[in-house]
């Protein structure tokens, strides 16, 4: 059997390959066809490959394009095939000149021809091991499963495990699950096998299997770990490389789906915050977004102090939690609607405590029923956010921080009536005389009626504090030494926080 060469593939009418440069190397033998979007894939190559790329790996500048082709040629790559009309930058004369000088074919793949067709053409002509050929061809079928059979990620990678003879794991660079339904490697195993960073490339072979990057626009999204199963017949590196391609495609599809759902969720949350949805429509929208029918909700606001929050990292953490959620970015604030419960509080605590979330602060509301207007929840979340900033905490929950809020009316008119009745005279007095009676009483109560601490916080003398407290009683008629009056004043101050008045 004659060895397969680049010219054989160019002559195939089904592949429709066009030679852009490097005609002198069409006699080069091809042992395998491989897809890579890495800037330097050579540590993962064995030689005599037809290297295929959508163009993401091709540099933009002319000198770098020349060096890229020379790097591949030095590694023994037979030819470089670039997909037309996808991600390739403009190809410069320096690239064509390098291909002609080196005698390395530079090929263009029509958009209508999938890379898998080229790989299958090479596989059917080159592979003489029946088991590996069968496994490789069936792994190529995973591309059809993605589009035709509508299998879940767990089902797809379960099939790939059976076909390849490997136990498969998909991890983020930090060892977290990359695709829902596909397990990440155990922490000890991931720590020993994963590269220290996506920028530091490493050979794919590890004891008992392989570790390959899963590329995505913007860089390496994670890693595929393949460990040979006891009693199985592992299909080899070529099959694992194509499984990594399947993982990349699956991740791209998943991100597209998530982005679509995120946009729809942002529109729903914007309408909820604007109070333009009737309760029935709001509840139906929330059910479509995955919220259980009877689940109470919590609204959180996440911001950065001194730095802009890494929203993409926050979104990934929220998505990995598997909690139903709606997200909306408004200027410097990220609004998050979540189901009420311990899992949500744990998530918010984790978001602000993460090492990559420096200067991130969150405030969350008390639970409320689906379909209720979000005005009060937004005020509670914003008050909690300011409370977190005042106390140096990273996350404050309104119900946990201010349990008196559970006794307050849930409607704005009720809150306004309470504050006007109790605090109204003092508020008007402060406005007319430029005093701070309301702020003084609030600070005194927040410091548990410790006069010296409150005076120090207000930067006034303790005698001035005492005078202001007496004047508050004279103006409002509420005696702060009376337990009943004091409780009512505290509730009114809590209501004012809800309303954002004080």
CSV table of C-alpha atoms in Angstrom, one decimal:
chain,number,residue,atom,x,y,z
A,1,UNK,CA,0.0,0.0,0.0
A,2,UNK,CA,1.4,3.3,-1.1
A,3,UNK,CA,1.8,5.8,1.8
A,4,UNK,CA,-0.7,8.6,1.9
A,5,UNK,CA,0.7,12.0,0.8
A,6,UNK,CA,-0.6,15.6,0.8
A,7,UNK,CA,-1.3,15.4,-2.9
A,8,UNK,CA,-3.7,12.5,-2.4
A,9,UNK,CA,-5.8,14.6,-0.1
A,10,UNK,CA,-5.7,17.6,-2.5
A,11,UNK,CA,-6.9,15.3,-5.4
A,12,UNK,CA,-9.9,14.1,-3.3
A,13,UNK,CA,-12.9,15.8,-4.8
A,14,UNK,CA,-14.9,15.4,-1.6
A,15,UNK,CA,-12.4,17.5,0.4
A,16,UNK,CA,-12.0,20.4,-2.1
A,17,UNK,CA,-8.7,21.5,-0.6
A,18,UNK,CA,-7.0,24.4,-2.3
A,19,UNK,CA,-3.2,24.8,-2.2
A,20,UNK,CA,-2.3,28.4,-1.3
A,21,UNK,CA,1.5,27.9,-1.2
A,22,UNK,CA,4.2,25.2,-0.7
A,23,UNK,CA,3.4,23.2,-3.9
A,24,UNK,CA,6.9,21.7,-3.7
A,25,UNK,CA,5.9,19.6,-0.6
A,26,UNK,CA,2.8,17.9,-1.9
A,27,UNK,CA,4.7,14.6,-1.9
A,28,UNK,CA,5.0,14.7,1.9
A,29,UNK,CA,3.6,11.7,3.7
A,30,UNK,CA,0.6,12.2,6.1
A,31,UNK,CA,0.3,9.8,9.0
A,32,UNK,CA,-2.6,11.5,10.8
A,33,UNK,CA,-4.8,14.6,10.7
A,34,UNK,CA,-5.1,16.6,13.9
A,35,UNK,CA,-7.0,19.8,15.0
A,36,UNK,CA,-5.2,22.3,17.1
A,37,UNK,CA,-5.8,26.0,18.1
A,38,UNK,CA,-2.6,26.3,20.2
A,39,UNK,CA,0.0,28.9,19.4
A,40,UNK,CA,2.6,26.1,19.8
A,41,UNK,CA,1.1,22.6,19.4
A,42,UNK,CA,4.5,21.0,18.8
A,43,UNK,CA,4.9,19.3,22.2
A,44,UNK,CA,1.7,17.3,21.4
A,45,UNK,CA,2.7,16.2,17.8
A,46,UNK,CA,4.5,13.1,16.7
A,47,UNK,CA,5.4,14.2,13.1
A,48,UNK,CA,3.9,13.8,9.7
A,49,UNK,CA,0.6,15.3,10.7
A,50,UNK,CA,-1.8,17.3,8.6
A,51,UNK,CA,-2.5,20.1,11.1
A,52,UNK,CA,-5.9,21.7,10.8
A,53,UNK,CA,-7.0,25.0,12.4
A,54,UNK,CA,-9.9,27.4,12.3
A,55,UNK,CA,-7.4,30.2,12.3
A,56,UNK,CA,-7.5,31.1,16.0
A,57,UNK,CA,-3.9,29.9,16.4
A,58,UNK,CA,-2.5,31.8,13.4
A,59,UNK,CA,-0.8,35.0,14.4
A,60,UNK,CA,-1.9,38.3,12.9
A,61,UNK,CA,1.4,39.9,12.2
A,62,UNK,CA,3.4,38.9,9.2
A,63,UNK,CA,6.7,38.0,11.0
A,64,UNK,CA,4.8,35.9,13.6
A,65,UNK,CA,3.0,34.1,10.8
A,66,UNK,CA,6.3,33.1,9.2
A,67,UNK,CA,7.7,31.9,12.6
A,68,UNK,CA,4.5,29.9,13.2
A,69,UNK,CA,4.9,28.0,9.9
A,70,UNK,CA,8.6,27.5,10.5
A,71,UNK,CA,7.9,26.1,14.0
A,72,UNK,CA,5.4,23.6,12.6
A,73,UNK,CA,7.8,22.6,9.8
A,74,UNK,CA,10.7,22.1,12.3
A,75,UNK,CA,8.4,19.8,14.2
A,76,UNK,CA,7.7,17.6,11.2
A,77,UNK,CA,4.2,18.7,10.3
A,78,UNK,CA,3.4,17.6,6.8
A,79,UNK,CA,1.0,20.5,5.9
A,80,UNK,CA,-1.1,23.2,7.5
A,81,UNK,CA,-4.8,23.4,6.6
A,82,UNK,CA,-6.7,26.6,7.5
A,83,UNK,CA,-10.5,26.8,7.4
A,84,UNK,CA,-11.8,29.6,5.2
A,85,UNK,CA,-14.2,32.3,6.5
A,86,UNK,CA,-13.9,31.4,10.2
A,87,UNK,CA,-11.3,32.9,12.6
A,88,UNK,CA,-8.2,33.2,10.4
A,89,UNK,CA,-6.6,36.6,10.2
A,90,UNK,CA,-5.4,38.0,6.8
A,91,UNK,CA,-2.6,35.7,5.5
A,92,UNK,CA,0.5,37.7,4.6
A,93,UNK,CA,3.0,37.2,1.8
A,94,UNK,CA,5.6,36.3,4.3
A,95,UNK,CA,3.6,33.3,5.3
A,96,UNK,CA,3.3,32.2,1.6
A,97,UNK,CA,7.0,32.8,1.0
A,98,UNK,CA,7.9,30.7,4.0
A,99,UNK,CA,5.7,27.9,2.8
A,100,UNK,CA,7.3,28.0,-0.7
A,101,UNK,CA,10.8,28.2,0.8
A,102,UNK,CA,10.3,25.3,3.1
A,103,UNK,CA,8.2,23.2,0.7
A,104,UNK,CA,5.5,22.9,3.3
A,105,UNK,CA,2.0,22.9,1.8
A,106,UNK,CA,-0.4,25.6,3.0
A,107,UNK,CA,-4.0,24.5,2.3
A,108,UNK,CA,-7.4,26.2,2.5
A,109,UNK,CA,-10.4,24.2,3.7
A,110,UNK,CA,-13.8,25.3,2.4
A,111,UNK,CA,-16.3,26.2,5.1
A,112,UNK,CA,-18.6,23.5,3.8
A,113,UNK,CA,-16.0,20.7,4.5
A,114,UNK,CA,-15.8,19.7,8.2
A,115,UNK,CA,-12.4,18.8,9.6
A,116,UNK,CA,-13.8,15.4,10.6
A,117,UNK,CA,-14.2,14.6,6.9
A,118,UNK,CA,-10.4,15.1,6.3
A,119,UNK,CA,-9.6,13.2,9.5
A,120,UNK,CA,-11.8,10.3,8.3
A,121,UNK,CA,-10.1,10.3,4.9
A,122,UNK,CA,-6.7,10.0,6.5
A,123,UNK,CA,-7.8,7.4,9.0
A,124,UNK,CA,-9.4,5.0,6.5
A,125,UNK,CA,-6.2,5.1,4.4
A,126,UNK,CA,-3.6,5.0,7.1
A,127,UNK,CA,-4.7,3.0,10.2
A,128,UNK,CA,-4.2,-0.7,9.9
A,129,UNK,CA,-5.1,-1.6,13.5
A,130,UNK,CA,-8.8,-2.6,13.4
A,131,UNK,CA,-9.5,-1.7,17.0
A,132,UNK,CA,-8.1,1.7,16.9
A,133,UNK,CA,-9.6,2.5,13.5
A,134,UNK,CA,-13.0,1.4,14.7
A,135,UNK,CA,-12.7,3.5,17.9
A,136,UNK,CA,-11.5,6.6,16.0
A,137,UNK,CA,-14.3,6.4,13.4
A,138,UNK,CA,-16.9,6.0,16.2
A,139,UNK,CA,-15.4,8.9,18.1
A,140,UNK,CA,-15.8,11.0,15.0
A,141,UNK,CA,-19.5,10.0,15.3
A,142,UNK,CA,-19.7,12.0,18.4
A,143,UNK,CA,-20.0,15.1,16.2
A,144,UNK,CA,-23.2,13.6,14.8
A,145,UNK,CA,-24.5,12.7,18.4
A,146,UNK,CA,-24.1,16.4,19.3
A,147,UNK,CA,-26.4,17.6,16.5
A,148,UNK,CA,-28.7,14.7,15.7
A,149,UNK,CA,-29.3,12.6,18.8
A,150,UNK,CA,-29.5,15.4,21.3
A,151,UNK,CA,-27.6,13.5,23.9
A,152,UNK,CA,-26.6,15.1,27.2
A,153,UNK,CA,-23.0,15.7,28.0
A,154,UNK,CA,-23.0,12.8,30.4
A,155,UNK,CA,-24.4,10.5,27.8
A,156,UNK,CA,-21.9,11.6,25.1
A,157,UNK,CA,-18.9,11.2,27.3
A,158,UNK,CA,-20.2,7.9,28.7
A,159,UNK,CA,-20.2,6.6,25.1
A,160,UNK,CA,-16.7,8.0,24.5
A,161,UNK,CA,-15.4,6.3,27.6
A,162,UNK,CA,-16.7,2.9,26.4
A,163,UNK,CA,-15.3,3.5,22.9
A,164,UNK,CA,-11.9,4.8,23.9
A,165,UNK,CA,-11.0,2.5,26.8
A,166,UNK,CA,-10.3,5.5,29.1
A,167,UNK,CA,-12.0,7.0,32.1
A,168,UNK,CA,-12.6,10.7,31.1
A,169,UNK,CA,-12.5,13.8,33.3
A,170,UNK,CA,-13.1,17.4,32.3
A,171,UNK,CA,-11.7,20.1,34.6
A,172,UNK,CA,-11.2,23.9,34.6
A,173,UNK,CA,-7.6,25.0,35.1
A,174,UNK,CA,-8.4,25.2,38.8
A,175,UNK,CA,-9.7,21.6,38.9
A,176,UNK,CA,-13.4,22.5,39.0
A,177,UNK,CA,-16.0,20.8,36.7
A,178,UNK,CA,-15.8,22.2,33.2
A,179,UNK,CA,-19.1,20.8,31.7
A,180,UNK,CA,-22.1,19.9,33.8
A,181,UNK,CA,-22.6,16.1,33.8
A,182,UNK,CA,-19.0,15.2,33.2
A,183,UNK,CA,-17.0,14.7,36.4
A,184,UNK,CA,-13.8,16.6,37.3
A,185,UNK,CA,-10.9,14.5,38.4
A,186,UNK,CA,-10.5,13.9,42.2
A,187,UNK,CA,-8.6,16.9,43.7
A,188,UNK,CA,-5.5,15.0,44.5
A,189,UNK,CA,-5.3,13.6,40.9
A,190,UNK,CA,-6.1,16.9,39.3
A,191,UNK,CA,-3.4,18.6,41.4
A,192,UNK,CA,-0.8,16.2,40.3
A,193,UNK,CA,-1.7,16.1,36.6
A,194,UNK,CA,-2.9,19.6,35.6
A,195,UNK,CA,-0.3,22.1,34.4
A,196,UNK,CA,0.4,24.9,36.9
A,197,UNK,CA,-1.2,27.4,34.5
A,198,UNK,CA,-2.8,27.4,31.0
A,199,UNK,CA,0.2,29.5,29.8
A,200,UNK,CA,2.6,26.7,30.7
A,201,UNK,CA,2.3,23.9,28.1
A,202,UNK,CA,3.2,20.4,29.0
A,203,UNK,CA,3.5,17.1,27.1
A,204,UNK,CA,0.2,15.3,26.8
A,205,UNK,CA,1.5,11.9,28.1
A,206,UNK,CA,1.1,11.2,31.9
A,207,UNK,CA,1.3,7.9,33.8
A,208,UNK,CA,-1.6,5.8,32.6
A,209,UNK,CA,-3.0,8.2,30.1
A,210,UNK,CA,-3.1,11.7,28.7
A,211,UNK,CA,-3.9,15.3,29.7
A,212,UNK,CA,-4.9,17.5,26.8
A,213,UNK,CA,-6.1,21.2,26.7
A,214,UNK,CA,-9.6,22.0,25.7
A,215,UNK,CA,-9.4,25.1,23.6
A,216,UNK,CA,-11.9,27.9,23.5
A,217,UNK,CA,-12.0,31.5,22.1
A,218,UNK,CA,-9.8,33.5,24.4
A,219,UNK,CA,-7.5,30.6,25.4
A,220,UNK,CA,-7.5,27.3,27.2
A,221,UNK,CA,-10.8,26.7,28.9
A,222,UNK,CA,-9.8,23.6,30.8
A,223,UNK,CA,-8.3,20.1,30.4
A,224,UNK,CA,-9.3,16.6,29.4
A,225,UNK,CA,-7.8,13.9,31.6
A,226,UNK,CA,-7.9,10.4,30.1
A,227,UNK,CA,-6.9,7.5,32.3
A,228,UNK,CA,-6.7,4.0,30.9
A,229,UNK,CA,-9.3,1.6,32.4
A,230,UNK,CA,-8.2,-1.7,33.8
A,231,UNK,CA,-9.1,-4.5,31.4
A,232,UNK,CA,-9.9,-2.1,28.6
A,233,UNK,CA,-8.0,-1.6,25.3
A,234,UNK,CA,-7.0,2.1,25.2
A,235,UNK,CA,-7.4,3.5,21.7
A,236,UNK,CA,-4.4,5.8,21.9
A,237,UNK,CA,-3.5,9.5,21.8
A,238,UNK,CA,-5.1,10.2,18.4
A,239,UNK,CA,-8.5,9.2,19.8
A,240,UNK,CA,-8.0,11.3,23.0
A,241,UNK,CA,-7.1,14.3,20.9
A,242,UNK,CA,-10.4,14.0,19.0
A,243,UNK,CA,-12.3,13.6,22.3
A,244,UNK,CA,-10.7,16.9,23.4
A,245,UNK,CA,-12.1,18.4,20.1
A,246,UNK,CA,-15.5,17.0,21.0
A,247,UNK,CA,-15.2,18.6,24.4
A,248,UNK,CA,-14.3,22.0,22.9
A,249,UNK,CA,-17.4,21.8,20.6
A,250,UNK,CA,-19.6,20.8,23.5
A,251,UNK,CA,-18.3,23.7,25.6
A,252,UNK,CA,-18.9,26.1,22.7
A,253,UNK,CA,-22.5,24.9,22.4
A,254,UNK,CA,-23.0,25.1,26.1
A,255,UNK,CA,-21.7,28.6,26.3
A,256,UNK,CA,-23.9,29.7,23.5
A,257,UNK,CA,-26.9,28.2,25.3
A,258,UNK,CA,-25.9,29.8,28.5
A,259,UNK,CA,-25.5,33.2,26.9
A,260,UNK,CA,-29.0,32.9,25.3
A,261,UNK,CA,-30.5,32.0,28.7
A,262,UNK,CA,-28.5,34.8,30.4
A,263,UNK,CA,-29.8,37.4,28.0
A,264,UNK,CA,-33.4,36.2,28.5
A,265,UNK,CA,-32.9,36.1,32.2
A,266,UNK,CA,-31.4,39.7,32.2
A,267,UNK,CA,-34.5,40.9,30.3
A,268,UNK,CA,-36.8,39.3,32.9
A,269,UNK,CA,-34.9,40.6,35.9
A,270,UNK,CA,-34.9,44.1,34.3
A,271,UNK,CA,-38.6,44.0,33.9
A,272,UNK,CA,-39.1,42.7,37.5
A,273,UNK,CA,-37.0,45.5,38.9
A,274,UNK,CA,-39.0,48.0,36.8
A,275,UNK,CA,-42.2,46.4,38.1
A,276,UNK,CA,-43.8,46.1,34.7
A,277,UNK,CA,-44.8,42.4,35.0
A,278,UNK,CA,-48.0,41.3,36.6
A,279,UNK,CA,-47.5,38.6,39.3
A,280,UNK,CA,-48.8,35.8,37.1
A,281,UNK,CA,-46.5,36.6,34.3
A,282,UNK,CA,-43.6,37.0,36.7
A,283,UNK,CA,-44.2,33.6,38.2
A,284,UNK,CA,-44.4,32.0,34.8
A,285,UNK,CA,-41.2,33.6,33.7
A,286,UNK,CA,-39.4,32.4,36.8
A,287,UNK,CA,-40.6,28.8,36.4
A,288,UNK,CA,-39.3,28.9,32.8
A,289,UNK,CA,-35.9,30.0,34.2
A,290,UNK,CA,-35.9,26.9,36.5
A,291,UNK,CA,-37.2,28.4,39.8
A,292,UNK,CA,-39.4,25.9,41.7
A,293,UNK,CA,-43.1,26.9,41.9
A,294,UNK,CA,-43.2,27.5,45.6
A,295,UNK,CA,-39.7,28.7,46.2
A,296,UNK,CA,-39.2,32.0,47.9
A,297,UNK,CA,-36.5,34.3,46.4
A,298,UNK,CA,-33.6,36.5,47.4
A,299,UNK,CA,-32.2,39.5,45.5
A,300,UNK,CA,-28.5,40.2,45.8
A,301,UNK,CA,-26.4,43.1,44.6
A,302,UNK,CA,-22.6,42.5,44.0
A,303,UNK,CA,-20.2,45.4,43.5
A,304,UNK,CA,-16.5,46.1,43.5
A,305,UNK,CA,-14.9,48.6,45.8
A,306,UNK,CA,-11.8,50.2,44.1
A,307,UNK,CA,-11.8,47.6,41.3
A,308,UNK,CA,-14.3,46.4,38.8
A,309,UNK,CA,-15.7,43.0,39.7
A,310,UNK,CA,-14.6,40.2,37.4
A,311,UNK,CA,-18.2,39.5,36.2
A,312,UNK,CA,-17.2,36.5,34.1
A,313,UNK,CA,-15.6,34.8,37.2
A,314,UNK,CA,-18.7,35.6,39.3
A,315,UNK,CA,-21.0,34.3,36.6
A,316,UNK,CA,-19.0,31.0,36.3
A,317,UNK,CA,-19.2,30.5,40.1
A,318,UNK,CA,-23.0,31.1,40.0
A,319,UNK,CA,-23.5,28.7,37.1
A,320,UNK,CA,-21.4,26.0,38.6
A,321,UNK,CA,-23.6,26.1,41.8
A,322,UNK,CA,-26.5,24.7,39.7
A,323,UNK,CA,-28.9,27.1,41.5
A,324,UNK,CA,-31.6,28.7,39.3
A,325,UNK,CA,-30.7,32.4,38.8
A,326,UNK,CA,-31.2,35.6,36.9
A,327,UNK,CA,-28.4,38.1,36.3
A,328,UNK,CA,-28.5,41.7,35.3
A,329,UNK,CA,-25.6,44.1,35.0
A,330,UNK,CA,-26.5,47.8,35.6
A,331,UNK,CA,-23.5,50.1,35.5
A,332,UNK,CA,-21.2,49.0,38.4
A,333,UNK,CA,-23.7,46.7,40.0
A,334,UNK,CA,-24.5,43.0,39.3
A,335,UNK,CA,-28.0,42.1,40.3
A,336,UNK,CA,-28.6,38.4,41.1
A,337,UNK,CA,-32.0,36.8,41.7
A,338,UNK,CA,-31.6,33.4,43.5
A,339,UNK,CA,-33.8,31.0,45.5
A,340,UNK,CA,-33.9,31.7,49.2
A,341,UNK,CA,-32.1,29.2,51.4
A,342,UNK,CA,-28.8,28.2,53.0
A,343,UNK,CA,-27.3,27.3,49.6
A,344,UNK,CA,-27.7,30.8,48.3
A,345,UNK,CA,-26.1,32.4,51.4
A,346,UNK,CA,-23.2,30.0,51.1
A,347,UNK,CA,-22.8,30.8,47.5
A,348,UNK,CA,-22.8,34.6,48.1
A,349,UNK,CA,-20.3,34.2,51.0
A,350,UNK,CA,-18.1,32.1,48.7
A,351,UNK,CA,-18.2,34.6,45.9
A,352,UNK,CA,-16.9,37.4,48.1
A,353,UNK,CA,-14.4,35.2,49.9
A,354,UNK,CA,-12.7,33.7,46.8
A,355,UNK,CA,-9.1,34.6,46.3
A,356,UNK,CA,-9.8,36.1,42.8
A,357,UNK,CA,-12.6,38.3,44.2
A,358,UNK,CA,-10.6,40.9,46.1
A,359,UNK,CA,-12.6,44.0,47.0
A,360,UNK,CA,-15.9,42.3,46.0
A,361,UNK,CA,-18.9,43.0,48.3
A,362,UNK,CA,-22.4,41.7,48.3
A,363,UNK,CA,-25.7,42.6,50.0
A,364,UNK,CA,-28.7,40.4,49.9
A,365,UNK,CA,-32.4,40.9,50.8
A,366,UNK,CA,-34.6,38.9,53.1
A,367,UNK,CA,-36.7,36.2,51.4
A,368,UNK,CA,-39.9,37.3,49.5
A,369,UNK,CA,-42.6,35.5,47.5
A,370,UNK,CA,-42.3,35.1,43.7
A,371,UNK,CA,-44.5,37.7,42.0
A,372,UNK,CA,-44.0,40.4,44.6
A,373,UNK,CA,-42.6,43.7,43.5
A,374,UNK,CA,-38.8,43.9,43.9
A,375,UNK,CA,-38.7,47.5,45.2
A,376,UNK,CA,-38.4,46.5,48.9
A,377,UNK,CA,-36.0,43.7,48.1
A,378,UNK,CA,-33.8,46.1,46.2
A,379,UNK,CA,-33.8,48.5,49.1
A,380,UNK,CA,-32.9,45.7,51.5
A,381,UNK,CA,-30.1,44.5,49.3
A,382,UNK,CA,-28.7,48.0,48.9
A,383,UNK,CA,-28.9,48.7,52.6
A,384,UNK,CA,-27.1,45.4,53.3
A,385,UNK,CA,-24.5,46.4,50.7
A,386,UNK,CA,-23.8,49.7,52.6
A,387,UNK,CA,-23.8,47.8,55.9
A,388,UNK,CA,-21.2,45.5,54.5
A,389,UNK,CA,-19.1,48.5,53.5
A,390,UNK,CA,-19.5,50.1,56.9
A,391,UNK,CA,-18.6,47.0,58.9
A,392,UNK,CA,-15.8,45.7,56.6
A,393,UNK,CA,-17.7,42.5,55.8
A,394,UNK,CA,-17.8,41.0,52.3
A,395,UNK,CA,-21.4,39.9,52.4
A,396,UNK,CA,-24.4,41.0,54.6
A,397,UNK,CA,-27.8,39.4,54.4
A,398,UNK,CA,-30.6,41.7,55.4
A,399,UNK,CA,-32.6,39.2,57.5
A,400,UNK,CA,-29.6,38.0,59.4
A,401,UNK,CA,-28.2,41.5,59.9
A,402,UNK,CA,-31.5,43.2,60.8
A,403,UNK,CA,-34.0,40.7,62.2
A,404,UNK,CA,-36.4,43.5,63.1
A,405,UNK,CA,-37.2,43.8,59.4
A,406,UNK,CA,-39.5,40.8,59.6
A,407,UNK,CA,-41.9,42.9,61.6
A,408,UNK,CA,-42.1,45.6,59.1
A,409,UNK,CA,-44.9,46.1,56.5
A,410,UNK,CA,-44.0,44.7,53.0
A,411,UNK,CA,-45.5,47.5,51.0
A,412,UNK,CA,-43.9,50.9,50.4
A,413,UNK,CA,-46.9,52.8,51.6
A,414,UNK,CA,-46.9,51.1,54.9
A,415,UNK,CA,-43.2,51.8,55.4
A,416,UNK,CA,-43.7,55.4,54.5
A,417,UNK,CA,-46.6,55.8,56.9
A,418,UNK,CA,-44.5,54.4,59.8
A,419,UNK,CA,-41.5,56.6,59.1
A,420,UNK,CA,-43.7,59.7,58.7
A,421,UNK,CA,-45.5,59.1,61.9
A,422,UNK,CA,-42.5,58.4,64.1
A,423,UNK,CA,-39.6,60.2,62.4
A,424,UNK,CA,-41.4,62.8,60.4
A,425,UNK,CA,-41.2,65.7,63.0
A,426,UNK,CA,-37.5,65.0,63.6
A,427,UNK,CA,-36.8,64.8,59.9
A,428,UNK,CA,-38.5,68.1,59.3
A,429,UNK,CA,-36.7,69.7,62.3
A,430,UNK,CA,-33.3,68.5,60.9
A,431,UNK,CA,-34.1,70.0,57.5
A,432,UNK,CA,-35.1,73.4,59.0
A,433,UNK,CA,-32.4,73.7,61.6
A,434,UNK,CA,-29.6,71.8,59.9
A,435,UNK,CA,-29.3,69.4,62.8
A,436,UNK,CA,-28.8,65.6,62.9
A,437,UNK,CA,-31.4,64.3,65.5
A,438,UNK,CA,-32.4,61.3,63.4
A,439,UNK,CA,-28.8,60.3,62.6
A,440,UNK,CA,-27.8,60.7,66.2
A,441,UNK,CA,-30.6,58.4,67.5
A,442,UNK,CA,-29.8,55.8,64.8
A,443,UNK,CA,-26.1,55.8,65.7
A,444,UNK,CA,-26.8,55.6,69.4
A,445,UNK,CA,-29.1,52.6,68.9
A,446,UNK,CA,-26.7,50.9,66.5
A,447,UNK,CA,-24.0,51.2,69.2
A,448,UNK,CA,-26.4,49.5,71.7
A,449,UNK,CA,-27.0,52.8,73.5
A,450,UNK,CA,-23.4,53.2,74.5
A,451,UNK,CA,-23.1,57.0,74.7
A,452,UNK,CA,-19.3,57.3,74.5
A,453,UNK,CA,-19.1,55.0,71.4
A,454,UNK,CA,-21.9,56.9,69.7
A,455,UNK,CA,-20.4,60.3,70.4
A,456,UNK,CA,-17.0,59.1,69.1
A,457,UNK,CA,-18.7,57.8,65.9
A,458,UNK,CA,-20.5,61.2,65.5
A,459,UNK,CA,-17.4,63.2,66.4
A,460,UNK,CA,-19.3,65.1,69.1
A,461,UNK,CA,-19.0,65.5,72.9
A,462,UNK,CA,-21.1,63.1,75.0
A,463,UNK,CA,-23.0,66.1,76.5
A,464,UNK,CA,-24.0,67.1,72.9
A,465,UNK,CA,-25.2,63.5,72.3
A,466,UNK,CA,-27.4,63.7,75.5
A,467,UNK,CA,-28.8,67.0,74.4
A,468,UNK,CA,-29.7,65.7,70.9
A,469,UNK,CA,-31.4,62.6,72.4
A,470,UNK,CA,-33.5,64.8,74.7
A,471,UNK,CA,-34.4,67.1,71.8
A,472,UNK,CA,-35.5,64.1,69.7
A,473,UNK,CA,-38.0,63.2,72.4
A,474,UNK,CA,-39.2,66.8,72.7
A,475,UNK,CA,-39.7,67.1,68.9
A,476,UNK,CA,-41.3,63.7,68.2
A,477,UNK,CA,-43.0,62.9,71.6
A,478,UNK,CA,-41.3,59.4,71.6
A,479,UNK,CA,-39.5,58.8,74.9
A,480,UNK,CA,-36.3,56.9,74.4
A,481,UNK,CA,-36.3,55.7,78.0
A,482,UNK,CA,-39.6,53.9,77.3
A,483,UNK,CA,-39.3,50.3,76.0
A,484,UNK,CA,-42.4,50.6,73.9
A,485,UNK,CA,-41.4,54.0,72.4
A,486,UNK,CA,-37.9,52.8,71.8
A,487,UNK,CA,-39.1,49.7,69.9
A,488,UNK,CA,-41.3,51.8,67.7
A,489,UNK,CA,-38.4,54.2,67.0
A,490,UNK,CA,-36.1,51.3,66.0
A,491,UNK,CA,-38.7,49.9,63.7
A,492,UNK,CA,-39.2,53.3,62.1
A,493,UNK,CA,-35.5,53.6,61.6
A,494,UNK,CA,-35.4,50.1,60.0
A,495,UNK,CA,-38.3,51.2,57.7
A,496,UNK,CA,-36.4,54.3,56.7
A,497,UNK,CA,-33.4,52.0,55.7
A,498,UNK,CA,-35.8,50.0,53.5
A,499,UNK,CA,-36.9,53.2,51.8
A,500,UNK,CA,-33.4,54.5,51.6
A,501,UNK,CA,-34.3,57.7,53.5
A,502,UNK,CA,-31.7,57.4,56.3
